[in-house]
CSV table of C-alpha atoms in Angstrom, one decimal:
chain,number,residue,atom,x,y,z
L,1,UNK,CA,-20.8,4.5,5.4
L,2,UNK,CA,-22.4,7.3,3.3
L,3,UNK,CA,-25.5,5.2,2.9
L,4,UNK,CA,-26.0,4.5,6.7
L,5,UNK,CA,-25.4,8.0,7.8
L,6,UNK,CA,-27.7,9.5,5.2
L,7,UNK,CA,-30.4,7.1,6.1
L,8,UNK,CA,-30.2,8.2,9.8
L,9,UNK,CA,-30.5,11.8,8.7
L,10,UNK,CA,-33.5,11.1,6.6
L,11,UNK,CA,-35.3,9.1,9.3
L,12,UNK,CA,-37.6,11.9,10.4
L,13,UNK,CA,-38.8,12.4,6.8
L,14,UNK,CA,-39.3,8.7,6.4
L,15,UNK,CA,-41.3,8.6,9.6
L,16,UNK,CA,-43.6,11.4,8.3
L,17,UNK,CA,-44.1,9.4,5.1
L,18,UNK,CA,-45.1,6.4,7.1
L,19,UNK,CA,-47.7,8.4,9.1
L,20,UNK,CA,-49.1,9.8,5.8
L,21,UNK,CA,-49.4,6.2,4.5
L,22,UNK,CA,-51.3,5.2,7.7
L,23,UNK,CA,-53.5,8.2,7.3
L,24,UNK,CA,-54.7,6.9,4.0
L,25,UNK,CA,-55.9,3.8,5.8
L,26,UNK,CA,-57.9,5.6,8.4
L,27,UNK,CA,-55.4,7.0,11.0
L,28,UNK,CA,-56.0,10.7,11.6
L,29,UNK,CA,-52.7,12.6,11.5
L,30,UNK,CA,-51.8,16.2,10.4
L,31,UNK,CA,-51.2,16.3,6.7
L,32,UNK,CA,-50.3,18.9,4.2
L,33,UNK,CA,-52.9,21.5,3.3
L,34,UNK,CA,-55.0,21.0,0.2
L,35,UNK,CA,-53.4,22.1,-3.1
L,36,UNK,CA,-54.7,25.2,-4.8
L,37,UNK,CA,-56.6,24.4,-8.0
L,38,UNK,CA,-56.4,26.2,-11.3
L,39,UNK,CA,-58.2,29.5,-11.2
L,40,UNK,CA,-57.7,30.0,-7.4
L,41,UNK,CA,-58.4,33.3,-5.6
L,42,UNK,CA,-56.5,36.4,-6.5
L,43,UNK,CA,-56.3,35.3,-10.1
L,44,UNK,CA,-56.1,38.2,-12.6
L,45,UNK,CA,-55.5,37.7,-16.3
L,46,UNK,CA,-55.3,40.0,-19.2
L,47,UNK,CA,-54.6,38.7,-22.7
L,48,UNK,CA,-52.8,41.7,-24.2
L,49,UNK,CA,-53.5,41.0,-27.8
L,50,UNK,CA,-57.1,40.1,-27.4
L,51,UNK,CA,-59.5,40.8,-24.5
L,52,UNK,CA,-59.5,40.7,-20.8
L,53,UNK,CA,-60.3,37.3,-19.3
L,54,UNK,CA,-63.3,37.6,-17.1
L,55,UNK,CA,-64.8,34.1,-17.1
L,56,UNK,CA,-64.3,31.9,-14.1
L,57,UNK,CA,-62.2,28.8,-14.6
L,58,UNK,CA,-64.2,25.7,-15.3
L,59,UNK,CA,-61.5,23.7,-13.7
L,60,UNK,CA,-61.8,25.6,-10.4
L,61,UNK,CA,-65.6,25.6,-10.4
L,62,UNK,CA,-65.8,21.9,-11.0
L,63,UNK,CA,-67.8,22.1,-14.3
L,64,UNK,CA,-65.4,19.8,-16.0
L,65,UNK,CA,-65.2,17.3,-13.2
L,66,UNK,CA,-62.9,14.3,-13.4
L,67,UNK,CA,-62.3,12.8,-16.8
L,68,UNK,CA,-62.2,9.1,-17.5
L,69,UNK,CA,-58.8,7.5,-17.7
L,70,UNK,CA,-60.0,6.1,-21.1
L,71,UNK,CA,-58.7,7.9,-24.2
L,72,UNK,CA,-60.8,11.0,-24.8
L,73,UNK,CA,-61.4,10.5,-28.5
L,74,UNK,CA,-64.2,13.0,-28.7
L,75,UNK,CA,-62.0,15.7,-27.3
L,76,UNK,CA,-59.2,14.8,-29.7
L,77,UNK,CA,-61.5,15.1,-32.7
L,78,UNK,CA,-62.6,18.6,-31.5
L,79,UNK,CA,-59.0,20.0,-31.5
L,80,UNK,CA,-58.2,19.2,-35.1
L,81,UNK,CA,-58.2,23.0,-35.9
L,82,UNK,CA,-56.6,24.0,-32.6
L,83,UNK,CA,-53.0,24.2,-31.5
L,84,UNK,CA,-51.3,20.9,-30.8
L,85,UNK,CA,-48.8,22.5,-28.3
L,86,UNK,CA,-49.0,25.5,-26.0
L,87,UNK,CA,-45.6,26.6,-24.7
L,88,UNK,CA,-45.8,28.3,-21.3
L,89,UNK,CA,-43.0,30.5,-20.0
L,90,UNK,CA,-43.4,32.3,-16.6
L,91,UNK,CA,-41.2,35.4,-16.4
L,92,UNK,CA,-40.0,37.3,-13.3
L,93,UNK,CA,-37.2,39.8,-13.7
L,94,UNK,CA,-35.7,37.9,-16.6
L,95,UNK,CA,-37.2,39.8,-19.5
L,96,UNK,CA,-33.8,40.6,-20.9
L,97,UNK,CA,-33.5,36.9,-21.8
L,98,UNK,CA,-36.9,36.4,-23.4
L,99,UNK,CA,-36.0,37.7,-26.8
L,100,UNK,CA,-33.3,35.2,-27.2
L,101,UNK,CA,-35.7,32.4,-26.1
L,102,UNK,CA,-38.2,33.6,-28.7
L,103,UNK,CA,-35.6,33.5,-31.4
L,104,UNK,CA,-34.9,29.9,-30.6
L,105,UNK,CA,-38.6,29.1,-30.6
L,106,UNK,CA,-39.1,30.8,-34.0
L,107,UNK,CA,-36.4,28.7,-35.5
L,108,UNK,CA,-38.0,25.4,-34.5
L,109,UNK,CA,-38.3,22.7,-37.1
L,110,UNK,CA,-42.0,22.3,-36.2
L,111,UNK,CA,-44.2,24.7,-38.2
L,112,UNK,CA,-45.3,27.7,-36.2
L,113,UNK,CA,-49.0,26.9,-36.9
L,114,UNK,CA,-48.6,23.8,-34.6
L,115,UNK,CA,-47.9,25.8,-31.4
L,116,UNK,CA,-48.5,29.0,-29.6
L,117,UNK,CA,-46.2,30.7,-27.1
L,118,UNK,CA,-47.6,32.1,-23.8
L,119,UNK,CA,-45.4,34.4,-21.7
L,120,UNK,CA,-46.8,35.0,-18.3
L,121,UNK,CA,-45.7,38.3,-16.7
L,122,UNK,CA,-45.3,37.8,-13.0
L,123,UNK,CA,-44.1,41.4,-12.3
L,124,UNK,CA,-46.5,44.2,-11.5
L,125,UNK,CA,-44.3,47.0,-12.7
L,126,UNK,CA,-43.2,45.8,-16.1
L,127,UNK,CA,-45.1,46.3,-19.4
L,128,UNK,CA,-44.6,43.2,-21.5
L,129,UNK,CA,-47.0,44.2,-24.4
L,130,UNK,CA,-44.0,44.8,-26.7
L,131,UNK,CA,-43.4,41.0,-26.9
L,132,UNK,CA,-46.9,40.3,-28.4
L,133,UNK,CA,-46.4,39.4,-32.1
L,134,UNK,CA,-47.2,36.4,-34.3
L,135,UNK,CA,-48.0,33.4,-32.2
L,136,UNK,CA,-46.8,35.0,-29.0
L,137,UNK,CA,-49.4,35.8,-26.3
L,138,UNK,CA,-48.8,37.6,-23.0
L,139,UNK,CA,-50.8,37.1,-19.8
L,140,UNK,CA,-50.6,39.1,-16.6
L,141,UNK,CA,-50.4,37.2,-13.3
L,142,UNK,CA,-50.6,39.2,-10.1
L,143,UNK,CA,-50.3,36.2,-7.8
L,144,UNK,CA,-46.6,35.8,-7.0
L,145,UNK,CA,-44.9,32.5,-7.9
L,146,UNK,CA,-44.0,30.7,-11.1
L,147,UNK,CA,-46.5,27.9,-10.5
L,148,UNK,CA,-49.4,30.4,-10.1
L,149,UNK,CA,-48.3,31.9,-13.4
L,150,UNK,CA,-48.2,28.5,-15.1
L,151,UNK,CA,-51.7,27.7,-13.7
L,152,UNK,CA,-53.0,30.9,-15.2
L,153,UNK,CA,-51.8,29.9,-18.7
L,154,UNK,CA,-53.2,26.4,-18.4
L,155,UNK,CA,-56.5,27.9,-17.2
L,156,UNK,CA,-56.6,30.2,-20.2
L,157,UNK,CA,-55.8,27.7,-23.0
L,158,UNK,CA,-57.0,24.3,-21.5
L,159,UNK,CA,-59.8,24.1,-24.1
L,160,UNK,CA,-57.6,25.0,-27.1
L,161,UNK,CA,-54.6,22.7,-26.8
L,162,UNK,CA,-53.7,19.1,-26.4
L,163,UNK,CA,-50.3,19.4,-24.6
L,164,UNK,CA,-48.7,22.1,-22.5
L,165,UNK,CA,-44.9,22.4,-22.8
L,166,UNK,CA,-43.2,24.2,-19.9
L,167,UNK,CA,-39.8,25.9,-20.0
L,168,UNK,CA,-38.0,28.8,-18.3
L,169,UNK,CA,-37.1,32.3,-19.6
L,170,UNK,CA,-33.4,31.6,-19.4
L,171,UNK,CA,-33.5,28.3,-21.3
L,172,UNK,CA,-32.4,27.9,-24.9
L,173,UNK,CA,-34.2,25.1,-26.7
L,174,UNK,CA,-32.5,23.2,-29.6
L,175,UNK,CA,-34.1,23.6,-33.0
L,176,UNK,CA,-35.8,20.2,-33.0
L,177,UNK,CA,-36.9,20.5,-29.4
L,178,UNK,CA,-40.7,20.5,-30.1
L,179,UNK,CA,-40.4,17.9,-32.9
L,180,UNK,CA,-38.6,15.5,-30.5
L,181,UNK,CA,-41.3,16.1,-27.9
L,182,UNK,CA,-44.0,15.4,-30.5
L,183,UNK,CA,-42.2,12.2,-31.4
L,184,UNK,CA,-42.3,11.1,-27.7
L,185,UNK,CA,-46.0,12.1,-27.6
L,186,UNK,CA,-46.8,9.9,-30.6
L,187,UNK,CA,-45.1,7.0,-28.8
L,188,UNK,CA,-47.4,7.5,-25.8
L,189,UNK,CA,-50.4,6.5,-28.0
L,190,UNK,CA,-53.8,7.7,-27.0
L,191,UNK,CA,-53.2,7.7,-23.3
L,192,UNK,CA,-52.2,11.2,-22.0
L,193,UNK,CA,-49.3,11.6,-19.6
L,194,UNK,CA,-46.1,13.5,-18.9
L,195,UNK,CA,-42.8,13.8,-20.9
L,196,UNK,CA,-39.6,15.3,-19.6
L,197,UNK,CA,-36.7,16.4,-21.8
L,198,UNK,CA,-33.0,16.8,-21.2
L,199,UNK,CA,-31.5,20.0,-19.6
L,200,UNK,CA,-27.9,20.7,-20.6
L,201,UNK,CA,-26.1,23.1,-18.3
L,202,UNK,CA,-23.7,25.4,-20.2
L,203,UNK,CA,-21.0,27.7,-18.8
L,204,UNK,CA,-20.7,31.4,-19.8
L,205,UNK,CA,-17.0,31.2,-20.4
L,206,UNK,CA,-14.3,28.6,-21.1
L,207,UNK,CA,-12.9,28.9,-17.6
L,208,UNK,CA,-15.8,29.2,-15.2
L,209,UNK,CA,-15.6,30.3,-11.6
L,210,UNK,CA,-16.4,28.2,-8.5
L,211,UNK,CA,-20.1,29.1,-8.3
L,212,UNK,CA,-20.6,28.3,-12.0
L,213,UNK,CA,-18.7,25.0,-11.6
L,214,UNK,CA,-21.0,24.1,-8.7
L,215,UNK,CA,-24.1,24.7,-10.9
L,216,UNK,CA,-22.6,22.7,-13.8
L,217,UNK,CA,-21.9,19.7,-11.6
L,218,UNK,CA,-25.3,19.9,-9.7
L,219,UNK,CA,-27.2,20.7,-12.9
L,220,UNK,CA,-30.8,19.6,-13.5
L,221,UNK,CA,-30.4,15.8,-13.9
L,222,UNK,CA,-33.7,15.1,-15.7
L,223,UNK,CA,-32.8,11.4,-16.3
L,224,UNK,CA,-32.3,10.9,-12.6
L,225,UNK,CA,-35.5,12.8,-11.8
L,226,UNK,CA,-37.4,10.7,-14.3
L,227,UNK,CA,-36.2,7.6,-12.5
L,228,UNK,CA,-37.7,9.1,-9.3
L,229,UNK,CA,-41.0,9.8,-11.0
L,230,UNK,CA,-40.9,13.6,-11.8
L,231,UNK,CA,-39.4,16.2,-14.1
L,232,UNK,CA,-38.4,19.8,-13.8
L,233,UNK,CA,-40.5,22.5,-15.6
L,234,UNK,CA,-37.4,23.7,-17.3
L,235,UNK,CA,-38.3,21.0,-19.9
L,236,UNK,CA,-41.6,19.3,-19.2
L,237,UNK,CA,-44.6,18.5,-21.4
L,238,UNK,CA,-48.0,17.7,-19.8
L,239,UNK,CA,-51.2,16.6,-21.5
L,240,UNK,CA,-54.2,18.8,-21.0
L,241,UNK,CA,-56.2,15.8,-19.9
L,242,UNK,CA,-53.8,15.4,-16.9
L,243,UNK,CA,-54.8,18.9,-15.7
L,244,UNK,CA,-58.5,18.0,-16.2
L,245,UNK,CA,-58.1,14.9,-14.1
L,246,UNK,CA,-55.8,16.0,-11.2
L,247,UNK,CA,-56.0,19.8,-11.1
L,248,UNK,CA,-53.2,22.3,-11.2
L,249,UNK,CA,-49.7,23.0,-9.8
L,250,UNK,CA,-49.6,24.1,-6.2
L,251,UNK,CA,-49.9,27.8,-6.7
L,252,UNK,CA,-48.5,28.6,-3.3
L,253,UNK,CA,-45.2,26.9,-4.0
L,254,UNK,CA,-42.1,28.9,-5.0
L,255,UNK,CA,-40.0,25.8,-5.6
L,256,UNK,CA,-40.7,22.1,-6.0
L,257,UNK,CA,-44.2,22.4,-7.4
L,258,UNK,CA,-43.2,20.4,-10.5
L,259,UNK,CA,-42.1,17.5,-8.4
L,260,UNK,CA,-45.3,17.5,-6.3
L,261,UNK,CA,-47.5,17.7,-9.5
L,262,UNK,CA,-45.7,14.9,-11.3
L,263,UNK,CA,-45.8,12.6,-8.3
L,264,UNK,CA,-49.5,13.3,-7.9
L,265,UNK,CA,-50.1,12.5,-11.6
L,266,UNK,CA,-48.2,9.2,-11.2
L,267,UNK,CA,-50.4,8.3,-8.2
L,268,UNK,CA,-53.4,8.8,-10.5
L,269,UNK,CA,-52.0,6.3,-13.0
L,270,UNK,CA,-50.2,8.6,-15.5
L,271,UNK,CA,-46.8,7.6,-16.8
L,272,UNK,CA,-43.8,9.9,-17.2
L,273,UNK,CA,-41.5,9.3,-20.2
L,274,UNK,CA,-38.0,10.7,-20.5
L,275,UNK,CA,-37.0,12.0,-23.9
L,276,UNK,CA,-33.3,12.7,-24.0
L,277,UNK,CA,-33.3,14.0,-27.5
L,278,UNK,CA,-35.6,16.9,-26.6
L,279,UNK,CA,-33.0,19.2,-25.2
L,280,UNK,CA,-32.9,22.7,-23.8
L,281,UNK,CA,-29.7,24.5,-22.7
L,282,UNK,CA,-29.7,26.3,-19.4
L,283,UNK,CA,-26.9,28.8,-18.4
L,284,UNK,CA,-25.1,27.9,-15.2
L,285,UNK,CA,-25.4,30.5,-12.5
L,286,UNK,CA,-22.1,32.5,-12.6
L,287,UNK,CA,-22.1,34.2,-9.1
L,288,UNK,CA,-22.3,32.9,-5.6
L,289,UNK,CA,-25.2,35.2,-4.8
L,290,UNK,CA,-27.2,33.7,-7.6
L,291,UNK,CA,-26.5,30.1,-6.4
L,292,UNK,CA,-27.3,31.2,-2.8
L,293,UNK,CA,-30.6,32.7,-3.9
L,294,UNK,CA,-31.7,29.5,-5.5
L,295,UNK,CA,-30.7,27.5,-2.4
L,296,UNK,CA,-32.7,29.9,-0.2
L,297,UNK,CA,-35.7,29.6,-2.6
L,298,UNK,CA,-35.6,25.8,-2.6
L,299,UNK,CA,-35.1,25.4,1.1
L,300,UNK,CA,-37.6,28.2,2.1
L,301,UNK,CA,-40.2,26.8,-0.2
L,302,UNK,CA,-39.8,23.3,1.4
L,303,UNK,CA,-40.1,24.7,4.9
L,304,UNK,CA,-43.0,27.1,4.3
L,305,UNK,CA,-45.0,24.4,2.4
L,306,UNK,CA,-44.6,21.9,5.2
L,307,UNK,CA,-46.7,21.7,8.3
L,308,UNK,CA,-46.5,20.0,11.7
L,309,UNK,CA,-44.0,17.2,12.0
L,310,UNK,CA,-42.9,17.4,8.4
L,311,UNK,CA,-41.8,21.1,8.8
L,312,UNK,CA,-39.5,20.2,11.7
L,313,UNK,CA,-38.2,17.1,9.8
L,314,UNK,CA,-37.3,19.5,6.9
L,315,UNK,CA,-35.5,21.8,9.3
L,316,UNK,CA,-33.6,18.9,11.0
L,317,UNK,CA,-32.6,17.6,7.6
L,318,UNK,CA,-31.4,21.1,6.4
L,319,UNK,CA,-29.4,21.6,9.6
L,320,UNK,CA,-27.7,18.2,9.5
L,321,UNK,CA,-24.4,17.9,7.5
L,322,UNK,CA,-25.3,17.5,3.8
L,323,UNK,CA,-23.8,14.1,3.4
L,324,UNK,CA,-26.3,12.9,0.7
L,325,UNK,CA,-25.9,16.0,-1.5
L,326,UNK,CA,-22.2,15.7,-1.1
L,327,UNK,CA,-22.3,12.1,-2.2
L,328,UNK,CA,-24.4,12.9,-5.3
L,329,UNK,CA,-22.0,15.7,-6.3
L,330,UNK,CA,-18.9,13.5,-5.9
L,331,UNK,CA,-20.6,10.7,-7.9
L,332,UNK,CA,-21.1,12.8,-11.0
L,333,UNK,CA,-18.5,10.8,-13.0
L,334,UNK,CA,-19.2,12.8,-16.1
L,335,UNK,CA,-17.5,15.8,-14.5
L,336,UNK,CA,-13.8,16.3,-14.0
L,337,UNK,CA,-12.5,15.4,-10.5
L,338,UNK,CA,-11.4,19.1,-10.0
L,339,UNK,CA,-15.0,20.2,-10.7
L,340,UNK,CA,-16.5,17.7,-8.3
L,341,UNK,CA,-14.1,18.7,-5.5
L,342,UNK,CA,-15.0,22.4,-6.0
L,343,UNK,CA,-18.7,21.5,-6.0
L,344,UNK,CA,-18.3,19.6,-2.7
L,345,UNK,CA,-16.6,22.6,-1.1
L,346,UNK,CA,-19.3,24.9,-2.4
L,347,UNK,CA,-22.0,22.7,-1.0
L,348,UNK,CA,-20.5,22.9,2.4
L,349,UNK,CA,-20.3,26.7,2.1
L,350,UNK,CA,-24.0,26.9,1.1
L,351,UNK,CA,-25.0,24.6,3.9
L,352,UNK,CA,-23.4,27.0,6.5
L,353,UNK,CA,-25.0,30.1,4.7
L,354,UNK,CA,-28.4,28.4,4.9
L,355,UNK,CA,-28.7,28.5,8.7
L,356,UNK,CA,-29.5,32.2,9.1
L,357,UNK,CA,-32.0,31.9,6.3
L,358,UNK,CA,-33.8,28.9,8.0
L,359,UNK,CA,-34.0,30.9,11.2
L,360,UNK,CA,-35.5,33.9,9.3
L,361,UNK,CA,-38.1,31.6,7.7
L,362,UNK,CA,-39.1,30.1,11.0
L,363,UNK,CA,-39.5,33.5,12.5
L,364,UNK,CA,-42.2,34.2,9.8
L,365,UNK,CA,-40.1,35.8,7.0
L,366,UNK,CA,-41.1,35.4,3.4
L,367,UNK,CA,-39.4,32.8,1.2
L,368,UNK,CA,-37.0,33.9,-1.6
L,369,UNK,CA,-38.8,33.7,-5.0
L,370,UNK,CA,-36.1,34.4,-7.5
């Protein structure tokens, strides 16, 4: 029953997918706008511990072109004296959490000379220069959005790293996080690709409230995401060669840009590997307002990013009863039955609260970005 009803609700989206497939074979239909490449307009970068970045991105200008899918041995020989990993953390109104993140990164079992940390300040009215020390760099990104911030860091360090590792300001990596990612990278051989790690949701107290229980049950199921071909940037490693070949994240996206990027990489022949031993801990959102903001951000990003038929298909899916999300929450057998029941009730409440926000977005309002 669940399956048949959910299939009916997803029919508009499946129809759009069919039309896009036909378009690849010559049928002209409206498609999504082209993605923004690294180094897109309105880019402004300042490296606070060195000098202002003034050169134009070679990725955006096309000087690098498309690399061969064959192993780039020459490039790998050139980076012997360069950082193996560049950790990228976009920060927007979460600077109070950054110091704890940096403490966990300093305690990594991987030697500090093997990686650099790049914090990307996505706020115009915050001075982040105090965080610059040791192997920590700070970039200023005036273009709003976490994916624009990540693109800026990739653009800055693309020639001086082999792999980019993405996480969020509110995440707490385990001490062997980077070492486990490197172990997975070694298993990939010479061919670059993508690696996602586990994200463990943690409560703030022994007896969490309803909003926190909902976030614990929903979580960020990286194993499930990997089975569907993508990973969340809360714990995702991407080879620099992938960016050279397919370009950057969609800088206009406030949510879901990681999924779009990973699926695009898969279409270009790159593999995604899931490494469950590379873990970061993510605090569950403790208030209903926090959960609601994330819901608005995800839904608003989907609607604004869509065009034509796909936008209205997204709207129809959002307004329909959330049977598929309810099924996924109830089927989380690793959670207590009481938690799953609370999560189901919370999902229904969020669904009803979404409707005014969808109307506001359709009237031309901006999407939530927190």
